[in-house]
Structure formats: C-alpha cells, structure tokens
PDB file of C-alpha atoms in Angstrom:
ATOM      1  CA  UNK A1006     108.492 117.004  80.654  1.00  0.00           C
ATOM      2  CA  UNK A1007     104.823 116.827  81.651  1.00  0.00           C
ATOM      3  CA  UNK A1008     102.681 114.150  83.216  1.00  0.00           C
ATOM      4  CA  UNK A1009      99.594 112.953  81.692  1.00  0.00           C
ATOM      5  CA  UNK A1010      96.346 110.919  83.240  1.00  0.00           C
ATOM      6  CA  UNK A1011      94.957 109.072  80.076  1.00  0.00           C
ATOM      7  CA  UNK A1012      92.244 106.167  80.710  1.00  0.00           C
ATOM      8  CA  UNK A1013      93.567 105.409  84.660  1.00  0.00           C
ATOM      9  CA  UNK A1014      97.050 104.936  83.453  1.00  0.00           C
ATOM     10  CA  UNK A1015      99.687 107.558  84.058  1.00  0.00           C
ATOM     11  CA  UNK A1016     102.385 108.993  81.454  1.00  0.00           C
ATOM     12  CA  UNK A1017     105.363 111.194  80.881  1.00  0.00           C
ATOM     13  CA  UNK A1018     105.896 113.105  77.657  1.00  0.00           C
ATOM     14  CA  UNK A1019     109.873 113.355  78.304  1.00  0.00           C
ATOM     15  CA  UNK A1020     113.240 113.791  76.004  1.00  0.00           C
ATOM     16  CA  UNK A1021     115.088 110.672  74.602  1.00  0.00           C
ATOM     17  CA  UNK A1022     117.630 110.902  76.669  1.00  0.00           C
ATOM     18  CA  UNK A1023     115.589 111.254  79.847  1.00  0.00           C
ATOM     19  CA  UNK A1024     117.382 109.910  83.219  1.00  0.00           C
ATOM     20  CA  UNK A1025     115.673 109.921  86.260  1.00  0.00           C
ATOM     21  CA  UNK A1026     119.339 109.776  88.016  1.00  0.00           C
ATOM     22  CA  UNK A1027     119.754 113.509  86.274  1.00  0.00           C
ATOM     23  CA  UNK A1028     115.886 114.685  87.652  1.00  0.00           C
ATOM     24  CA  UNK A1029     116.254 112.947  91.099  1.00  0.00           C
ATOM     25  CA  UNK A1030     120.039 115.363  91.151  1.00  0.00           C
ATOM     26  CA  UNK A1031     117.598 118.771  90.316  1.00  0.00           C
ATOM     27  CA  UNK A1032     114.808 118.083  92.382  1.00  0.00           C
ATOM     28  CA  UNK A1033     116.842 119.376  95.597  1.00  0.00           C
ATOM     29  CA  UNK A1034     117.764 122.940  94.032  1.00  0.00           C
ATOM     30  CA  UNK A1035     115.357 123.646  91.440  1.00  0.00           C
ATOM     31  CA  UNK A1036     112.532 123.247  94.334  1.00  0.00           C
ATOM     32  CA  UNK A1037     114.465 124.990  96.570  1.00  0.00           C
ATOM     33  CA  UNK A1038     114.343 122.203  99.365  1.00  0.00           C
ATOM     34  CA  UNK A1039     117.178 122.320 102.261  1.00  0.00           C
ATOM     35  CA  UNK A1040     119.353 119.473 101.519  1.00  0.00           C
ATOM     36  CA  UNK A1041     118.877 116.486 104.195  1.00  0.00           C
ATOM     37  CA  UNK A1042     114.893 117.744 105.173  1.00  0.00           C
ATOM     38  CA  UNK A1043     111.912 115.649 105.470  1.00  0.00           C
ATOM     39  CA  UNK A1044     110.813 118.442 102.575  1.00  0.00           C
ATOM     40  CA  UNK A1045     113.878 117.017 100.645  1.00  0.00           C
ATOM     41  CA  UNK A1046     112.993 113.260 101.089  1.00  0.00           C
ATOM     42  CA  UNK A1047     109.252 113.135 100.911  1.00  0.00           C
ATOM     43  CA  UNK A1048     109.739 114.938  97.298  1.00  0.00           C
ATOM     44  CA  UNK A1049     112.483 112.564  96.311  1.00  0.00           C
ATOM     45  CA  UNK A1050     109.980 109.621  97.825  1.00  0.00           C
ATOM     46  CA  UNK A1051     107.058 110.723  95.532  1.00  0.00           C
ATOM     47  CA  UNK A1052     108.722 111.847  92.224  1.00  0.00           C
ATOM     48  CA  UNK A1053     110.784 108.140  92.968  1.00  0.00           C
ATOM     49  CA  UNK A1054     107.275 106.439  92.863  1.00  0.00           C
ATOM     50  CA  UNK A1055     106.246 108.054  89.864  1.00  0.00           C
ATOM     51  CA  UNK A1056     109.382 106.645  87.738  1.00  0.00           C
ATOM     52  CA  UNK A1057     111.140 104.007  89.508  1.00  0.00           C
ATOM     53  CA  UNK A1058     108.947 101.455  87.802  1.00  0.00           C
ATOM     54  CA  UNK A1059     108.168 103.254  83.782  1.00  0.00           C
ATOM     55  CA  UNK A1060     108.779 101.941  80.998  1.00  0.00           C
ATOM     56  CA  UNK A1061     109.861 103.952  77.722  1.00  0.00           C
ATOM     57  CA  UNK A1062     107.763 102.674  75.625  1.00  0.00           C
ATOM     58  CA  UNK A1063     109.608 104.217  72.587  1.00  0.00           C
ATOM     59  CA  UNK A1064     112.903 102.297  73.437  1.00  0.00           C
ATOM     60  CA  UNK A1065     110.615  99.062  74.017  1.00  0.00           C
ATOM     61  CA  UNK A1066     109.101  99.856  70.412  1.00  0.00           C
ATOM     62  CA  UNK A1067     112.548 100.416  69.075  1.00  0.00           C
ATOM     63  CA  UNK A1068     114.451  97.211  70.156  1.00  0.00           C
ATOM     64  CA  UNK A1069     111.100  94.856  70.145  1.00  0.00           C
ATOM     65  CA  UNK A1070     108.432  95.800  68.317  1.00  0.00           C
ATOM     66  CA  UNK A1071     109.613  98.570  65.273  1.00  0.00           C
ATOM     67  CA  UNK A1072     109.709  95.285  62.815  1.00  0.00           C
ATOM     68  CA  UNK A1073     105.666  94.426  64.057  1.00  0.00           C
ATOM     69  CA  UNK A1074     104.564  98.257  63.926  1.00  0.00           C
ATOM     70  CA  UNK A1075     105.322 100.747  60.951  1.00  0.00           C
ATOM     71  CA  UNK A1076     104.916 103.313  63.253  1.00  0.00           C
ATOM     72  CA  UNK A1077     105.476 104.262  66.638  1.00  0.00           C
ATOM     73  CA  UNK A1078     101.409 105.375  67.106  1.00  0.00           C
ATOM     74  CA  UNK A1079     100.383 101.839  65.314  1.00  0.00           C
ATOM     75  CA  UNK A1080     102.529 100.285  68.339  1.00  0.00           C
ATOM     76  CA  UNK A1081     100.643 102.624  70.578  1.00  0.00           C
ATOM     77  CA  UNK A1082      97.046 101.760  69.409  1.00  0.00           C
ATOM     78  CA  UNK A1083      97.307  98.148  68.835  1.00  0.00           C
ATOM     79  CA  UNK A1084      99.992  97.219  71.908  1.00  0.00           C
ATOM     80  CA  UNK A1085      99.504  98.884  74.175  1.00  0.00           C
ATOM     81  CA  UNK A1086      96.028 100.114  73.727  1.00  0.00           C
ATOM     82  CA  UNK A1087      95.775 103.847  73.524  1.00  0.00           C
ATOM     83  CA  UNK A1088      93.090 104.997  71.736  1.00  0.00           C
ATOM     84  CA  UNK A1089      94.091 107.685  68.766  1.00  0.00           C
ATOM     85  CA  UNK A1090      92.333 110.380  70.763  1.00  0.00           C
ATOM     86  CA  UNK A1091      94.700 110.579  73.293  1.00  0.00           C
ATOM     87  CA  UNK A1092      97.638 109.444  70.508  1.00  0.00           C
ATOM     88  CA  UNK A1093      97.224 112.761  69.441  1.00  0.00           C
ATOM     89  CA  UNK A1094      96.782 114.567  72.556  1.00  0.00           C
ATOM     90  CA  UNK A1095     100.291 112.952  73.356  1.00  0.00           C
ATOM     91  CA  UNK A1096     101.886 114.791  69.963  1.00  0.00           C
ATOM     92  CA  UNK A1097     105.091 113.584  70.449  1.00  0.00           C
ATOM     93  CA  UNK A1098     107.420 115.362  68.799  1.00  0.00           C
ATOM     94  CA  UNK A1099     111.125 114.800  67.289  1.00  0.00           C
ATOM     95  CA  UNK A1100     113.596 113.833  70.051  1.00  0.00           C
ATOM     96  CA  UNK A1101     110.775 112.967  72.405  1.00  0.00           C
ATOM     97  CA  UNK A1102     109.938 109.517  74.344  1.00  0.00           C
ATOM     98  CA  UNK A1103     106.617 108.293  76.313  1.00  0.00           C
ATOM     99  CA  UNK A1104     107.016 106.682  79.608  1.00  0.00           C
ATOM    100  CA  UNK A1105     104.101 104.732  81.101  1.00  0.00           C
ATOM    101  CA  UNK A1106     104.756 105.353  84.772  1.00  0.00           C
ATOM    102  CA  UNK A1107     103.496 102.577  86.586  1.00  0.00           C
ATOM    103  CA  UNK A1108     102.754 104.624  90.299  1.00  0.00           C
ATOM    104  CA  UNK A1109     101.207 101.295  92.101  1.00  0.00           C
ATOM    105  CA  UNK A1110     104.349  98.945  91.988  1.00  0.00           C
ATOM    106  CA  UNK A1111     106.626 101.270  94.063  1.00  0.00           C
ATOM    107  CA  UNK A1112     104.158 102.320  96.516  1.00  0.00           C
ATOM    108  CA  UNK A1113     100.738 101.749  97.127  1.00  0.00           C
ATOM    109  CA  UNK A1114      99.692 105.504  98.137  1.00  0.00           C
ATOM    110  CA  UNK A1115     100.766 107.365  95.128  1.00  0.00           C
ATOM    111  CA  UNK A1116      97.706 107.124  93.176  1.00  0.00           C
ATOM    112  CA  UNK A1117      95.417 108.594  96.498  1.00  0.00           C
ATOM    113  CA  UNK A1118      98.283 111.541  96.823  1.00  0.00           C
ATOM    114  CA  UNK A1119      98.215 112.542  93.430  1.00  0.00           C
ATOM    115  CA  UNK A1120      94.019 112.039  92.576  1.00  0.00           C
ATOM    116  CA  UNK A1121      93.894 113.878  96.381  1.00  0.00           C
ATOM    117  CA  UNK A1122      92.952 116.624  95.028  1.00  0.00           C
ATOM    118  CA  UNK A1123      91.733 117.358  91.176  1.00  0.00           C
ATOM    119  CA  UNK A1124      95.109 119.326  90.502  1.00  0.00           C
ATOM    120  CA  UNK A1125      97.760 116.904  92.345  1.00  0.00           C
ATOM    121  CA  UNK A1126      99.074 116.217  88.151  1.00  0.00           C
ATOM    122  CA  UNK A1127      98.955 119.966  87.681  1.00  0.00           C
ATOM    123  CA  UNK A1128     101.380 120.358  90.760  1.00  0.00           C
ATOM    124  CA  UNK A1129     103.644 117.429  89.990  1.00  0.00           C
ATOM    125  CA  UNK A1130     103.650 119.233  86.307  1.00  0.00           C
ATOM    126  CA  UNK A1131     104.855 122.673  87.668  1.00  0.00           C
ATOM    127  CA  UNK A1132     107.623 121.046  89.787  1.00  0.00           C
ATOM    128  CA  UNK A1133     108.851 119.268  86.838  1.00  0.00           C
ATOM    129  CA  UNK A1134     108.757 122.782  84.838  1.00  0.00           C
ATOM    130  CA  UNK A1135     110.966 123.946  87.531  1.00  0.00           C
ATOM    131  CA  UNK A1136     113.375 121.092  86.790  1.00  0.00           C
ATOM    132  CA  UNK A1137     113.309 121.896  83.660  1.00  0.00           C
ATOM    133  CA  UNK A1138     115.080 118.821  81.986  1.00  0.00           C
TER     134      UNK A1138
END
C-alpha cells in the first residue's frame, strides 16, 4: 500500500481485496503500540480519517462505468480528472485498486497533520509498510 498527494487530492495504491477492518486489526502490533493507549487510539483516529470516507474507484469503474470507459485509465482521465502524468505515476498493476481517500469528511484536521510537515505522507507510508497488507 502507499499513499499518494496528486493535484490536492489524496490516494491509496492498495490490493483488490483491501479492507480497512483487516489494516485497522494490524495497526496495534505491527506499530508496536500498547493495546488501550492514547498512542493506540490517536493512530487508529488518523489512519480512520484517511479511509473511513474512500472510494475504490476501480470497483466504482467496474459496476458503473466499465460499459462508458474501455479502460480503467480512460475512466481515470475523463471521470474523474487525473491527468495521464500522474496516471502513470499511479502504474497500477494486476490485482491492484486506487482509493481516493477523501481526509476532510471524517475530520477536519487531517489535511494540517499530514501537510504539517513536508514528510507527514512519507511517515503515514512507512507505517503502512510496517502493516504490510
């Protein structure tokens, strides 16, 4: 998994079957965090911001749009507005999903932790190598 800033908007390169039930149950031992702290909670709190609210925008393409779009990077450029630049910089590959991770609807903060500093996407990117899902 790995978190990308394209043009203001926020993504996730993740697997098909990606559950954030299944990362929210790692986060806890892979980060080493003592179950029950306010370590433990504020973690769950911010990775829960990042993905309560995404959308996979390869299911969406799937069930909605795969009859509109030949392709899953046509759907990208002309729906929802990515230019090919970053469509390549994405390189999805076989098995893999995109999930625009909508940060502001879940908690107004998010975006000022994670642009904090220029490496708060770099930190959020080694926890989730950690993870390892």
């Amino acid at each position: 998994m790995k978190i990308l800033k394209l043009t203001d908007e926020y993504y996730c390169i993740a697997n098909d079957d990606f559950a954030y039930e299944e990362l929210e149950k790692r986060i806890s031992d892979a980060l080493h965090l003592q179950k029950g702290s306010f370590a433990e909670f504020y973690t769950k709190r911010i990775f829960q911001a990042f993905f309560h609210y995404a959308r996979d925008l390869k299911k969406e393409y799937m069930a909605y749009y795969r009859q509109e779009y030949e392709i899953f990077a046509d759907y990208l450029y002309k729906k929802e507005l990515l230019d090919w630049a970053h469509i390549e910089i994405l390189d999805l590959g076989e098995g893999q999903t995109l999930l625009k991770l909508n940060i502001n609807l879940s908690s107004y903060n998010t975006d000022s932790l994670i642009e904090y500093e220029d490496n708060g996407v770099d930190i959020l990117n080694q926890a989730l190598e950690e993870i390892s899902l």
